[in-house]
mmCIF file of C-alpha atoms in Angstrom:
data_model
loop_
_atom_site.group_PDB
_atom_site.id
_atom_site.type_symbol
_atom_site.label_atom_id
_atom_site.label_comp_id
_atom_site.label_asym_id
_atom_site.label_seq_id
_atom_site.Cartn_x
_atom_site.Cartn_y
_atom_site.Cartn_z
ATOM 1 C CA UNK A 28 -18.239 -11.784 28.208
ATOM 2 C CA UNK A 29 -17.357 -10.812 24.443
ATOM 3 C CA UNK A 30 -14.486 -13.124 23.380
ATOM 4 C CA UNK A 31 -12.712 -12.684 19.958
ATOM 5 C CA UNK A 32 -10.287 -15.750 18.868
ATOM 6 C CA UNK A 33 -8.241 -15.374 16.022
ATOM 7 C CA UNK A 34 -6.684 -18.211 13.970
ATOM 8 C CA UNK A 35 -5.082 -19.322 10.721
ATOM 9 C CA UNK A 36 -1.851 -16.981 10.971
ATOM 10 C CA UNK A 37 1.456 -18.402 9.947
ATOM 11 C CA UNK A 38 4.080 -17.755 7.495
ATOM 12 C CA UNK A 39 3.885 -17.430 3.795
ATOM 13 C CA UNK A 40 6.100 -16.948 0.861
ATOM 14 C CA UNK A 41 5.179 -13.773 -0.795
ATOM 15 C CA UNK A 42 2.752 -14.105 -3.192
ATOM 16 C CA UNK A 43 1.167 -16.573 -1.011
ATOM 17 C CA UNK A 44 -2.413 -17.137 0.915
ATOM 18 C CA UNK A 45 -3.735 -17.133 4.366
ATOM 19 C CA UNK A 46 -7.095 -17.866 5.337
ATOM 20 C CA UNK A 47 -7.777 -16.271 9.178
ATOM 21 C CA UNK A 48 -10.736 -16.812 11.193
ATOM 22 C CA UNK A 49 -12.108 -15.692 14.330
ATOM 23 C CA UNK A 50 -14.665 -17.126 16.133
ATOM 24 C CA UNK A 51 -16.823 -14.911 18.524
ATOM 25 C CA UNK A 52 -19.039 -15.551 21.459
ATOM 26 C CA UNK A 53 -20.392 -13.605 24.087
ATOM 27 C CA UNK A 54 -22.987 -11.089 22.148
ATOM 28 C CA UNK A 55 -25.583 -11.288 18.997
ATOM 29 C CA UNK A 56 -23.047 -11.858 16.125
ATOM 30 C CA UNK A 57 -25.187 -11.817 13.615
ATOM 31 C CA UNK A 58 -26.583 -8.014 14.097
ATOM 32 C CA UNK A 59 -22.723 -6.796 14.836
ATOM 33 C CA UNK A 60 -20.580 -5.258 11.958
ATOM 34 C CA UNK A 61 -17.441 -6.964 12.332
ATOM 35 C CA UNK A 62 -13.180 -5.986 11.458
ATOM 36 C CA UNK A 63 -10.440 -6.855 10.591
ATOM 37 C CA UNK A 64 -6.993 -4.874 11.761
ATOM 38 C CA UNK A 65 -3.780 -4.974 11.766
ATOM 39 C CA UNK A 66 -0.520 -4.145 12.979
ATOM 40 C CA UNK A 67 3.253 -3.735 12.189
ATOM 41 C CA UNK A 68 5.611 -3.483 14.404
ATOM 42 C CA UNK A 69 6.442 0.387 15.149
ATOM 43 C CA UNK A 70 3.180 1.285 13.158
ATOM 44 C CA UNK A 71 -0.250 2.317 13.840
ATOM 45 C CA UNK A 72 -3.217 -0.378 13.996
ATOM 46 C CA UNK A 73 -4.997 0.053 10.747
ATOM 47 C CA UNK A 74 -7.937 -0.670 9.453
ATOM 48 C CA UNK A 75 -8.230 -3.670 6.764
ATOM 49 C CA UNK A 76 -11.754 -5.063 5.715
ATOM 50 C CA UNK A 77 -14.818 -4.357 7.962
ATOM 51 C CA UNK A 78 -18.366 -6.180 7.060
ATOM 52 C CA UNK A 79 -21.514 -5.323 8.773
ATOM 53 C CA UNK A 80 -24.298 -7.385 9.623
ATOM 54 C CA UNK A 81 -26.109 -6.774 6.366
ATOM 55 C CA UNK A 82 -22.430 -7.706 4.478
ATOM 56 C CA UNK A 83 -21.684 -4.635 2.965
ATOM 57 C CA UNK A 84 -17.812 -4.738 3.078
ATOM 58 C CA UNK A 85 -15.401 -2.006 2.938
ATOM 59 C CA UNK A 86 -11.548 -2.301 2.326
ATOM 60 C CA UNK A 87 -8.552 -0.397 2.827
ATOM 61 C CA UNK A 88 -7.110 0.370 -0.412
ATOM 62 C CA UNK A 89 -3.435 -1.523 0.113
ATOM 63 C CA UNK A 90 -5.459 -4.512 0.294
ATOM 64 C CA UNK A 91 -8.421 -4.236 -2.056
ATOM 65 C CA UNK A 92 -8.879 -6.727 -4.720
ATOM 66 C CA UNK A 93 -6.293 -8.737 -2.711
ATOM 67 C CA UNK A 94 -8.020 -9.699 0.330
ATOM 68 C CA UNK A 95 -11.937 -10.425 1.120
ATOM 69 C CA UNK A 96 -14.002 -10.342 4.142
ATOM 70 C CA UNK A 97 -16.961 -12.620 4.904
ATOM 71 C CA UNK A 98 -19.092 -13.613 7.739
ATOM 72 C CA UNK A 99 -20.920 -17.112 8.552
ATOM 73 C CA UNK A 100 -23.143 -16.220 11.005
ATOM 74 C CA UNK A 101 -24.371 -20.134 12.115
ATOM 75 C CA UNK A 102 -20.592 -20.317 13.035
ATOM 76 C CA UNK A 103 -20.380 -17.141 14.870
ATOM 77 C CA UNK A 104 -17.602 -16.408 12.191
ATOM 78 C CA UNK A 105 -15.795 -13.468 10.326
ATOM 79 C CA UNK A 106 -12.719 -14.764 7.643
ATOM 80 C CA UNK A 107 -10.251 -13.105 5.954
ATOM 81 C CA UNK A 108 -9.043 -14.222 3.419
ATOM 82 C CA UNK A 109 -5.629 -13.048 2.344
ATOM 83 C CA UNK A 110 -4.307 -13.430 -1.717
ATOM 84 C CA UNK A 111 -1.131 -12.442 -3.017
ATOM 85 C CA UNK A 112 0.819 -11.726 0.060
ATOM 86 C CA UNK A 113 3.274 -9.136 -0.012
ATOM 87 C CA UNK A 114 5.933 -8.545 2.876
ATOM 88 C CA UNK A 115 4.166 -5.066 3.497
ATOM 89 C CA UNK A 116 1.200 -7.272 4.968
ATOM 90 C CA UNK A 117 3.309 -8.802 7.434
ATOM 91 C CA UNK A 118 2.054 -7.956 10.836
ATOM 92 C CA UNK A 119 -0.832 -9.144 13.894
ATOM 93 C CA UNK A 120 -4.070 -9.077 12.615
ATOM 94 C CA UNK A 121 -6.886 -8.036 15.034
ATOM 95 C CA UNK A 122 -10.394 -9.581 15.160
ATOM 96 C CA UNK A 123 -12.535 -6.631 16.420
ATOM 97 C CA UNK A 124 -16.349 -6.051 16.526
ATOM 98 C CA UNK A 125 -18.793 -3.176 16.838
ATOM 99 C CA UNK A 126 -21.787 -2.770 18.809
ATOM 100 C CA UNK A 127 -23.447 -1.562 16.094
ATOM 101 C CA UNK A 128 -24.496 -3.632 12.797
ATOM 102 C CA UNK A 129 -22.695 -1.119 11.063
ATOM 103 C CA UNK A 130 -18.860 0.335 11.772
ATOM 104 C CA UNK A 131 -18.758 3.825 12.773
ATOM 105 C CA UNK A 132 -15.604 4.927 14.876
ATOM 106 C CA UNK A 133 -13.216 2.465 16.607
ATOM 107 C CA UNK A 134 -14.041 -1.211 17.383
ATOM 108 C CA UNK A 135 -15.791 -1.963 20.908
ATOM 109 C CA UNK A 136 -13.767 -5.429 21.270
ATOM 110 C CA UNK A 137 -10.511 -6.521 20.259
ATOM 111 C CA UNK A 138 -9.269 -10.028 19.678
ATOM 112 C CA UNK A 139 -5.574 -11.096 21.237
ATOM 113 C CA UNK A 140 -4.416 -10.829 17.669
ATOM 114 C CA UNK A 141 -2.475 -13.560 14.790
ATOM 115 C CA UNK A 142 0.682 -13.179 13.638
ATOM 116 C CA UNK A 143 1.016 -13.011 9.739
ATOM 117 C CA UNK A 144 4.235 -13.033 8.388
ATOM 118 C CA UNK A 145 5.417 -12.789 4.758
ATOM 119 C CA UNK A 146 8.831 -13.520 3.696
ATOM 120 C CA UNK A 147 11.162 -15.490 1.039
#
């Protein structure tokens, strides 16, 4: 079965960085785009950096420039790496991967989530 395991959430000062991970097993990881979401509490899950197999990335714009996405596929292994934290960003981030090598529509599977949380 698809599994999705998230890791390096924490807390951060703002301005800060955060380096999550999420290992996958379960399917061909390196022909599957894979995302990154996230979600505040009483908000929507939003989209925040998705890279497909063939590492074109794509950012939301509140993050852009801010965070990057990147992929090691002999690890089975999609990163985000999170710069200059502001307490907007606080919220669970969501591993999630497409069937496809390429994102179109919603995610297939879903990770349990990290907690992020930025504050002085």
């Amino acid at each position: 079965q698809v599994q999705l395991v998230e890791s390096g959430g924490g807390e951060v000062q703002p301005g800060g960085s955060l380096r999550l991970s999420c290992v996958a097993s379960g399917f061909p990881f390196s022909n599957r785009a894979m995302s990154w979401y996230r979600q505040a509490p009483g908000k929507d899950r939003e989209l925040v950096a998705s890279i497909s197999a063939g590492r074109t990335t794509n950012y939301a714009d509140f993050v852009r420039g801010r965070f990057t996405i990147s992929r090691d596929n002999a690890k089975n292994m999609v990163a985000l790496e999170m710069n200059s934290l502001k307490p907007e960003d606080a919220a669970v981030y969501f591993c999630a991967a497409s069937r496809l090598a390429y994102t179109i529509g919603r995610p297939d599977y879903w990770g349990q989530g990290t907690q992020v949380t930025v504050s002085s």
